[in-house]
Short mmCIF file of C-alpha atoms in Angstrom, two decimals:
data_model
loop_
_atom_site.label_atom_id
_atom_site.label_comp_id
_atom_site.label_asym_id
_atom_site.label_seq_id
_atom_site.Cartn_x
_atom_site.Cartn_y
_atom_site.Cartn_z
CA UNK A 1 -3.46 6.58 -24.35
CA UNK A 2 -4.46 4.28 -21.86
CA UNK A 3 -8.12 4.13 -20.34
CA UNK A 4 -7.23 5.93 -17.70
CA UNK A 5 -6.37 9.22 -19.05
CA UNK A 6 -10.15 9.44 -20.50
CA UNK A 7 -11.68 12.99 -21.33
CA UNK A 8 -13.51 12.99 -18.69
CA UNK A 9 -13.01 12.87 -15.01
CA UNK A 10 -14.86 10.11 -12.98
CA UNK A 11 -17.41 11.68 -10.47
CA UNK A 12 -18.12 10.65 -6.92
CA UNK A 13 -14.77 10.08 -6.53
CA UNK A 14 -12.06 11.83 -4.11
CA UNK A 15 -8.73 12.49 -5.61
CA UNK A 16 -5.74 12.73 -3.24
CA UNK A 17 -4.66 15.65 -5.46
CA UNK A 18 -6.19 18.18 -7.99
CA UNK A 19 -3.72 19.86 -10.17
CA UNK A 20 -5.14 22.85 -11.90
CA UNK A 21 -3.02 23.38 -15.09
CA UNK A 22 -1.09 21.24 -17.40
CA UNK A 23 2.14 23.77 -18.12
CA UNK A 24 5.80 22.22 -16.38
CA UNK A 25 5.19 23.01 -12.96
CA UNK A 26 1.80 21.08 -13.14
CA UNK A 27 2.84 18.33 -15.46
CA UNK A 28 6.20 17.46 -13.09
CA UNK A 29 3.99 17.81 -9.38
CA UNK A 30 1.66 15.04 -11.61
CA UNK A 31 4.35 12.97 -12.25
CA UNK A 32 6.29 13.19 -8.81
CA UNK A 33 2.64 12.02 -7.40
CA UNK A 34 1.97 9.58 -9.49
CA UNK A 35 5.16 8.08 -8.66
CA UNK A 36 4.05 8.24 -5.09
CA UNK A 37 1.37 6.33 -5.72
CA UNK A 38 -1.86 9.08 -4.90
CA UNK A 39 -4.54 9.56 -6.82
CA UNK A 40 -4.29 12.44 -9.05
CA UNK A 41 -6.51 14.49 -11.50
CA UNK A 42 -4.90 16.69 -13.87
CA UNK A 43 -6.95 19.59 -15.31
CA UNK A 44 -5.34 21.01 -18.56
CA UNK A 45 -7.18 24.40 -20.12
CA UNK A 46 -4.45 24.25 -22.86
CA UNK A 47 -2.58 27.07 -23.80
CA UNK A 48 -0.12 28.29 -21.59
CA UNK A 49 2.41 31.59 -21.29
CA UNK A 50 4.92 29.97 -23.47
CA UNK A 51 2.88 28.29 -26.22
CA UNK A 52 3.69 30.91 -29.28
CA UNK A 53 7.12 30.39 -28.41
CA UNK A 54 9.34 28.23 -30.83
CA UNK A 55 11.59 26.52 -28.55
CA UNK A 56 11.93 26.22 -24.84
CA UNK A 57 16.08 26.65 -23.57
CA UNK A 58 17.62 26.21 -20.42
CA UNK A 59 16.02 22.91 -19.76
CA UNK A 60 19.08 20.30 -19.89
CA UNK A 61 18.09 17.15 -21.54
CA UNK A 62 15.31 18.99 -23.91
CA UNK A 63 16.98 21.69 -24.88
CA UNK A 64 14.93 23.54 -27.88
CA UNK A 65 12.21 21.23 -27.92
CA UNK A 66 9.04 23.17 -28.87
CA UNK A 67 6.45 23.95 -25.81
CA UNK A 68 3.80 21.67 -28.03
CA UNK A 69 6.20 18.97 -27.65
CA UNK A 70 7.45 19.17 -24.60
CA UNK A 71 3.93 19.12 -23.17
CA UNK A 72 2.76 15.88 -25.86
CA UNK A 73 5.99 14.24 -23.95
CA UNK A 74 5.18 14.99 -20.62
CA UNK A 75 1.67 13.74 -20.68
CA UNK A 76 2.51 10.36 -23.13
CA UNK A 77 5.01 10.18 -19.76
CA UNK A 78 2.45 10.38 -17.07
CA UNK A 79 0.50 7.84 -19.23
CA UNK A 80 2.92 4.88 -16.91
CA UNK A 81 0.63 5.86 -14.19
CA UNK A 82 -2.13 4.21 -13.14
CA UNK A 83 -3.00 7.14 -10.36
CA UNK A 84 -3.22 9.73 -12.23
CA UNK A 85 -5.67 11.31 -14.76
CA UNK A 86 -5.39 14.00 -17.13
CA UNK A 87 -8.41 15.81 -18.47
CA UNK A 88 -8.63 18.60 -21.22
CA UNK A 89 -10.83 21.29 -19.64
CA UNK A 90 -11.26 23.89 -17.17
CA UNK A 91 -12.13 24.45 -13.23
CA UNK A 92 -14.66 27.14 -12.81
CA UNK A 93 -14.87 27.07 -9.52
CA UNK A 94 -12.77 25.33 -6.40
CA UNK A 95 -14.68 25.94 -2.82
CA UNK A 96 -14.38 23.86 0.18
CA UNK A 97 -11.75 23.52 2.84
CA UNK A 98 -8.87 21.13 3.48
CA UNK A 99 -9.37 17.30 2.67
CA UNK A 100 -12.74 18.17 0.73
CA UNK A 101 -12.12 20.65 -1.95
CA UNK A 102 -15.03 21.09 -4.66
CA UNK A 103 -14.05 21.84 -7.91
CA UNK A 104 -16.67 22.49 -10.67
CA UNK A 105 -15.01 21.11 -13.92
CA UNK A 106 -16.86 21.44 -17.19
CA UNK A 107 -20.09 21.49 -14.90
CA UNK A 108 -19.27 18.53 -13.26
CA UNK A 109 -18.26 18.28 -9.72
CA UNK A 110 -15.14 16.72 -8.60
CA UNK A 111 -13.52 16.12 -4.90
CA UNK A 112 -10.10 16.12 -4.04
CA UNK A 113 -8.41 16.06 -0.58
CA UNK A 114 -5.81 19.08 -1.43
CA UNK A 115 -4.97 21.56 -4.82
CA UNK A 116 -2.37 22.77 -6.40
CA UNK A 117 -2.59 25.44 -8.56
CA UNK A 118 -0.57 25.68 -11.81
CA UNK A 119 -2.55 28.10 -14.21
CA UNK A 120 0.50 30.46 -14.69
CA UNK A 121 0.34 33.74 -15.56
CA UNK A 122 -0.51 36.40 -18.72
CA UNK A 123 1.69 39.19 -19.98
CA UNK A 124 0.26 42.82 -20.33
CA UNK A 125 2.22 43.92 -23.32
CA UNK A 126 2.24 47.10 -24.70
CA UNK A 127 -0.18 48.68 -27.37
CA UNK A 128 2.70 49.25 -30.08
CA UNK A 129 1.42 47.42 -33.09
CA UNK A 130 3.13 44.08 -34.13
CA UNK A 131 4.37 43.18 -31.23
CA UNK A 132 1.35 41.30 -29.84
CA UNK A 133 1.66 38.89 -32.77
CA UNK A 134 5.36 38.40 -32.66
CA UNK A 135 5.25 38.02 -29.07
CA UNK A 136 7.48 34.92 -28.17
CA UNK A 137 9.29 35.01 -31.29
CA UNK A 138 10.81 38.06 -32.61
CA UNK A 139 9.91 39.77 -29.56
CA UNK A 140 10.54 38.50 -26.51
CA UNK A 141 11.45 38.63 -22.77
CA UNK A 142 13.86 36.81 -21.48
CA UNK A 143 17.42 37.27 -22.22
CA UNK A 144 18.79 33.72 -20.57
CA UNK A 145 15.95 31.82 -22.97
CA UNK A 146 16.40 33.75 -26.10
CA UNK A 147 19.28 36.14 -26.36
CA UNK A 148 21.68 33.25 -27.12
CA UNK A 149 19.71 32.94 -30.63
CA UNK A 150 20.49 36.29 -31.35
CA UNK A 151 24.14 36.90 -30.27
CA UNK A 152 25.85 39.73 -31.63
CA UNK A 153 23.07 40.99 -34.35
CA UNK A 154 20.99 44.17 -33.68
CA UNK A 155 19.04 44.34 -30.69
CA UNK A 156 16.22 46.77 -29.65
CA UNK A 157 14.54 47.19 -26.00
CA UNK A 158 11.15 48.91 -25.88
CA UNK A 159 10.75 50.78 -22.30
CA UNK A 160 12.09 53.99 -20.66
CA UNK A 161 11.87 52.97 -16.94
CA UNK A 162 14.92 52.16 -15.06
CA UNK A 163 14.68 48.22 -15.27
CA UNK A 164 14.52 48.97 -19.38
CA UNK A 165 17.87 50.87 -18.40
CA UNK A 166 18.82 47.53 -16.96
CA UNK A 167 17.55 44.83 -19.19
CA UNK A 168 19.47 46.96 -21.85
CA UNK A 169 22.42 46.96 -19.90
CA UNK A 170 22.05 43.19 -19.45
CA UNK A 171 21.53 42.86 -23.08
CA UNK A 172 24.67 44.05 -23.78
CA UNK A 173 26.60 41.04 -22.97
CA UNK A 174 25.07 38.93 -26.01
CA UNK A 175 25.49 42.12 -28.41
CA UNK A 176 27.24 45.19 -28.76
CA UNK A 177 24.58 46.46 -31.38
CA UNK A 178 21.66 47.54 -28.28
CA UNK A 179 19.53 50.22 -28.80
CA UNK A 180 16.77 51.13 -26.35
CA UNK A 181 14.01 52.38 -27.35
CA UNK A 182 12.60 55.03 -24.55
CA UNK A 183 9.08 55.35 -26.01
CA UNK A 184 9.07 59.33 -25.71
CA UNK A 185 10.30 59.24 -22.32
CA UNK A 186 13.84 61.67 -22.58
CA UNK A 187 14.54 62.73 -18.99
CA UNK A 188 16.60 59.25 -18.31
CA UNK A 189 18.90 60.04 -14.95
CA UNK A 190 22.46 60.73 -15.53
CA UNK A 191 23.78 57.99 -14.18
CA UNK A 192 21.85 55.71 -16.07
CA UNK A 193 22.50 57.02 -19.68
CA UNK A 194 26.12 56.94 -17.77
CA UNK A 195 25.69 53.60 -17.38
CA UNK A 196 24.25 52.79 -21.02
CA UNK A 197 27.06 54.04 -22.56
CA UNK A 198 29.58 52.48 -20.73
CA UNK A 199 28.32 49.33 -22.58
CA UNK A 200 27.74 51.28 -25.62
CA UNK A 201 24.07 51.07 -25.66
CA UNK A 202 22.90 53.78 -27.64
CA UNK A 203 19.19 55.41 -27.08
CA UNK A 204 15.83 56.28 -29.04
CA UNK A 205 13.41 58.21 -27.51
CA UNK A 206 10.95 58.92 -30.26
CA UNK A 207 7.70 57.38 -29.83
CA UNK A 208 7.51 54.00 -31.23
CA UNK A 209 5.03 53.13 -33.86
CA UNK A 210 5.31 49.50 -34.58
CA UNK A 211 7.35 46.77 -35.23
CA UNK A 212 7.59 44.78 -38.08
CA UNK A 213 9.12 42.03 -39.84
CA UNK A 214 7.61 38.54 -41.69
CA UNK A 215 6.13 36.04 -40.62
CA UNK A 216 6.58 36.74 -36.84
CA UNK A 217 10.08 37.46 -37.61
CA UNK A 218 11.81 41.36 -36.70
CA UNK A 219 13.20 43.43 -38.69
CA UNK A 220 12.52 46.85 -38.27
CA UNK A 221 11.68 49.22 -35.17
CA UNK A 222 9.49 51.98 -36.84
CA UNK A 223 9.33 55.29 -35.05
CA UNK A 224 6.44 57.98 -35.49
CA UNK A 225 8.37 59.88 -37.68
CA UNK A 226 8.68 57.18 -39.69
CA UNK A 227 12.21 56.13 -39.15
CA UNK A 228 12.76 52.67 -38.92
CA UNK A 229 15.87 51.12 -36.88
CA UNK A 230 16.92 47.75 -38.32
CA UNK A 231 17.50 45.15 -36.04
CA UNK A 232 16.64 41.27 -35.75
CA UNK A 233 14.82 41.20 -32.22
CA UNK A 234 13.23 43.21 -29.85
CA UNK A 235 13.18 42.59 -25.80
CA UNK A 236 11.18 44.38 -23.40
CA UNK A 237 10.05 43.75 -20.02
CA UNK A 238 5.95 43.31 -19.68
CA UNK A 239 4.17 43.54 -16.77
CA UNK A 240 2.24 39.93 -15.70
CA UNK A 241 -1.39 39.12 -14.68
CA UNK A 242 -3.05 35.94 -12.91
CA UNK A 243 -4.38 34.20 -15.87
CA UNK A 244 -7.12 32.84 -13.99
CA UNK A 245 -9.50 33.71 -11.43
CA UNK A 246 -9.06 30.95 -8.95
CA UNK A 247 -6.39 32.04 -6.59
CA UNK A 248 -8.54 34.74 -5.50
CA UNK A 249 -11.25 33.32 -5.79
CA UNK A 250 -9.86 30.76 -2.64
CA UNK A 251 -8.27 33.43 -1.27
CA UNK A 252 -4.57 33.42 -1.68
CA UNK A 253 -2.42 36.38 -0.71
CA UNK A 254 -0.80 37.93 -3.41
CA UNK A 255 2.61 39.54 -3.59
CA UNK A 256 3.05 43.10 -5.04
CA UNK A 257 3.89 41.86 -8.29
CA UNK A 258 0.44 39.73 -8.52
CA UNK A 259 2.19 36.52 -8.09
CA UNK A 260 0.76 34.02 -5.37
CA UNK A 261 2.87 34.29 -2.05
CA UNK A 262 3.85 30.63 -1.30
CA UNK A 263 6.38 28.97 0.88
CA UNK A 264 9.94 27.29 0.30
CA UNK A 265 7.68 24.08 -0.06
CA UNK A 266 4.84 25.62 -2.76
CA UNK A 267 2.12 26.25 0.17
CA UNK A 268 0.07 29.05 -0.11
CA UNK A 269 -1.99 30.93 2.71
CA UNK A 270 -4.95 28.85 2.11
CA UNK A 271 -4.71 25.21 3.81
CA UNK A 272 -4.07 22.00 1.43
CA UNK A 273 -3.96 24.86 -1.28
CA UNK A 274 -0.47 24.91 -3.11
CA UNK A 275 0.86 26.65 -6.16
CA UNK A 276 3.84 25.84 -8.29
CA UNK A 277 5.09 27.99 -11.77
CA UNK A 278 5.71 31.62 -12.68
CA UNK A 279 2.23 32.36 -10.76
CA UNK A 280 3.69 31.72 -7.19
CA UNK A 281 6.98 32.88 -5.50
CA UNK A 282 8.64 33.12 -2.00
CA UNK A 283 8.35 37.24 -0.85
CA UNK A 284 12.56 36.43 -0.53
CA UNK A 285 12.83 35.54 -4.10
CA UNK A 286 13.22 37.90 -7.01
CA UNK A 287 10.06 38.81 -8.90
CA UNK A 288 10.42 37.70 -12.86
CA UNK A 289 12.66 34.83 -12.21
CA UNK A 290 10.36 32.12 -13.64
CA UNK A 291 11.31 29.91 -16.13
CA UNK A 292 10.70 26.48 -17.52
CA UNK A 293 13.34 24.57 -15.63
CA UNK A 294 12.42 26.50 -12.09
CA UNK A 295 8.51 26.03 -12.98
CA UNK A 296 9.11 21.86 -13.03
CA UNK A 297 11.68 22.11 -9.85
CA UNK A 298 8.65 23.85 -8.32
CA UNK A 299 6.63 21.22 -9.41
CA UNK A 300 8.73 18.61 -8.24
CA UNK A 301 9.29 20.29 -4.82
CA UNK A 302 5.64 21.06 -4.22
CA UNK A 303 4.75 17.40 -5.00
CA UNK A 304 6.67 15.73 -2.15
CA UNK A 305 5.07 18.28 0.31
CA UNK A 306 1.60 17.52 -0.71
CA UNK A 307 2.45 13.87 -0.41
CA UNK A 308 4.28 14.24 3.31
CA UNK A 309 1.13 16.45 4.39
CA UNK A 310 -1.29 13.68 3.01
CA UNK A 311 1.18 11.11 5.02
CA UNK A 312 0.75 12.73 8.02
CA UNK A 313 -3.21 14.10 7.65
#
């Protein structure tokens, strides 16, 4: 790569922009300022909510490229400009106000004139054993990025609350073989085992023990009694974390879901602060409605906002 996108980001030296996070709503707001000619420093921690996956859908023109490859693109991309600057490493800290933001990277200090935040978000996923390590493969969470893959073969959904009852429900349009799995939980509401069987969703509610299946792969739902229920994926809804420290830390109001509370443009609460990705949403739009595609819109969105408000500053 060229000179420019060293390890190591040049001190003393005010960026226009800092973008914390190197996932597809940072790489595309790096990109969209680049092209806008301002002075950009990228700050990638590696990693990222999608990384065990094997293939990233919904994203027209790269459909099932691998996250590692979509990201190697992406940066070999911003590599055309001269602005902006991509280093592997993390921000510790970020304090400061608007047009002097000090952000403590690797122990070094950097200065940059507004941030946007990018460092996603981390699933809380349940403590039934296997599922951890086949999360993003044979287990999964999102029906409009994976179900396609696994169209009328055995499905299983792991929950008991009423948006299980729904995701099952939901589930049922790419199978007719869905079984939800309650966890214990047997007092489901009429009208929602009403509604389960109406799409012929059939339900478990012993207590499940683990999943398992080789090499990452599904095949079998095993119960505490020892049962096992075949099937070749399992869904289930997890609840979602901050995976880092820093919008807090600056002082961003969160919604009730955890998620950053931005604007229609990406601004959050804090001034010349921003956030773009599955870690920020308008209170209007649906919680859990992050994906790929909608991370790098947000990206791209965000980035011509921070450039007018630079413009005009």
């Amino acid at each position: 790569m060229a000179d420019h996108l060293t390890t190591e980001p040049r001190t003393g030296e005010i960026y226009d922009v800092a973008v914390i996070g190197g996932g597809p709503g940072g790489l595309n707001a790096a990109l969209v300022l680049g092209r806008s000619r301002r002075r950009t420093l990228v700050v990638d921690a590696g990693g990222g909510r999608n990384a065990a996956a094997t293939a990233v859908h919904g994203l027209i023109g790269a459909e099932g490229i691998s996250p590692t490859d979509l990201r190697k693109v992406a940066r070999e991309q911003l590599d055309h400009y001269p602005d902006v600057r991509v280093h592997d490493g993390r921000v510790d800290a970020v304090t400061g106000e608007l047009d002097r933001f000090e952000l403590l990277v690797d122990g070094e200090e950097v200065a940059a004139r507004r941030v946007v935040l990018a460092t996603g978000i981390t699933e809380d996923l349940p403590d039934v054993a296997g599922v951890r390590e086949r999360w993003g493969r044979g287990v999964l969470g999102c029906p409009y990025c994976h179900a396609w893959e696994y169209r009328d073969q055995p499905l299983a959904v792991l929950g008991g609350d009423d948006a299980d009852c729904d995701f099952a429900v939901q589930l049922s349009r790419w199978s007719s073989d869905v079984v939800l799995c309650t966890g214990g939980r047997e007092d489901l509401a009429r009208e929602r085992r009403a509604a389960l069987g109406r799409r012929g969703v059939r339900v478990r509610a012993e207590r499940v023990e683990r999943v398992e299946g080789p090499d990452g792969t599904v095949e079998n739902v095993v119960f505490d009694t020892g049962e096992r229920l075949a099937c070749t994926a399992v869904f289930l809804h997890a609840r979602t974390r901050q995976a880092s420290e820093l919008p807090q830390l600056l002082g961003c109001a969160v919604l009730d879901d955890d998620s950053v509370r931005v604007d229609e443009h990406g601004r959050t609460d804090v001034p010349g602060v921003y956030a773009v990705g599955d870690m920020a949403r308008r209170a209007e739009a649906p919680s859990g409605f992050a994906f790929v595609a909608t991370a790098a819109a947000a990206g791209f969105v965000t980035a011509t906002a921070v450039d007018h408000d630079l413009f005009a500053s």
